Amino acid sequence: MSSLHELTALEQVSHLRQGKLSSRELTEHYLDRIEALNPALGAFITVTADAALAEAAAADRRQAAGHDLPLLHGLPLAHKDLADVVGVVTTHGSAALQHSVAATDSPLVSVLRRAGAICVGKTQVPEFGLSCYSENLIAPPSRNPLDPALSSGGSSGGSAAAVAAGMIPLAPGTDGGGSVRIPAAATGLIGLKPNRGRVPSGSGQSDLGQFVVAGPLARTTTDAALLLDAMVDEPNYHATSAAAHGPFLDAALRAEGKFRIGVSDLSPFAAAFPIELDDDARAAFDAGVRALVAVGHDVVEADLHYDRRYHEAFQSVWTAGLAVARIPAAREKDLTTLARTLRHRAQGRSAADLAAAVDILRQFEQDTIEQYSAYDFIATPALGMTPRPIGWYTDADADTDYMRQCQYSPYTSMVNVCGLPAISVPVYSTAGGLSMSIQLIGRPSAEAELLTVSAQLEHHFRTNPKPISITG
């Protein structure tokens, strides 16, 4: 048998169900890797080794007793430290909060526990999940396994680093502005943002714009589909706007279909900031488009336009929850510069300002979906540049930090505003060994079709090695 972490999650589940592998053996393997690798990568804030081993032993006993096995029986994974896991401290990545032990599981944690997953810990996040990098004031930054001097992205950066380094086989993330797709693209993973309402996010009414949805991070398309199937289990705890669908794994395994794909590198942030692809981002986008043509899709240029008011409206709605966050005045000094600045700005907005921003985004959603409807998918770059160095965002003031985030990930938040599904797929390798991706945006509830195209691209690059930058 290959080293356990080299097996796909699908293969690991198969071995577990067939009794070729025990959950305790697999969990111990991953805990050993976390102990060895995490000090250099900062992927985990908290490791719950004792609880994980107890859960794994219980899973093995259930199997030995002949009980029906759930979809993820005995498979280790980890949760972002924005989610509550019973008996474990939740930090939200913030030094300004009193950290407390969770009394219950959050909805998604509960769903995945019922699916048989074993929780090995909580992963690094930016403060309150605000940023596209996973650095905060309470723990070491999450680093990119492809180059530890660089960021693994955010806000699911710790989870992505853990999967990419083989510390866990796959992981759930949450995506409110790109927080699954960005770290997936930074670390060479598949990252899927499902349709609005598809998966419990745990954000509830604090998510004024209804941006946030949970989605899978995985090394393969089929692993991502497997995790998505587990994540959509009922009860969903969320009024859903996503159409019902059969097993997503079936769609990824079949990988059948040809589609009309519109290509665009226009960003709605271009009205506010210079948005320019660096050489590797441009090469990756071109490589992804060529691959889409090579696997048989009808690929055409998409003539799109976006509301110039998007930037200010998005920031207003995205940060609205900070205005009412329960942070004692004496602890505001412990916030990051970005969170403190955006909180004060949010507190200064009137209800009328906020309502106007929501109206702009709802009109943006309508206009954008209408434009996209001429195509089955829209293809964009996943990121505007290669992964950034640790500390690159935070070495200036908050507005520069925010601008750099928009320039690094200019194509992701618009998908959340529209509630559409999207996937980040690796298509390119740089001379320095970094991975770069393309983003595909689907029609409403088209996760199965996105997984289909992702699987087709994956097969294409298995048989045709990914192009490599000669410029670095």
Short mmCIF file of N, CA and C in Angstrom, two decimals, residues 32 237 283 359 413:
data_model
loop_
_atom_site.label_atom_id
_atom_site.label_comp_id
_atom_site.label_asym_id
_atom_site.label_seq_id
_atom_site.Cartn_x
_atom_site.Cartn_y
_atom_site.Cartn_z
N ASP A 32 0.55 12.04 13.42
CA ASP A 32 2.01 12.05 13.34
C ASP A 32 2.51 13.07 12.33
N TYR A 237 -30.23 23.16 8.13
CA TYR A 237 -30.25 24.32 9.01
C TYR A 237 -30.26 25.66 8.26
N ALA A 283 -0.23 33.53 -17.77
CA ALA A 283 0.13 32.25 -18.41
C ALA A 283 -0.80 31.14 -17.94
N ASP A 359 -28.94 47.23 -1.94
CA ASP A 359 -29.68 47.40 -3.20
C ASP A 359 -28.74 47.35 -4.41
N SER A 413 -15.08 37.49 -5.18
CA SER A 413 -16.19 37.98 -4.34
C SER A 413 -17.47 38.19 -5.14
#
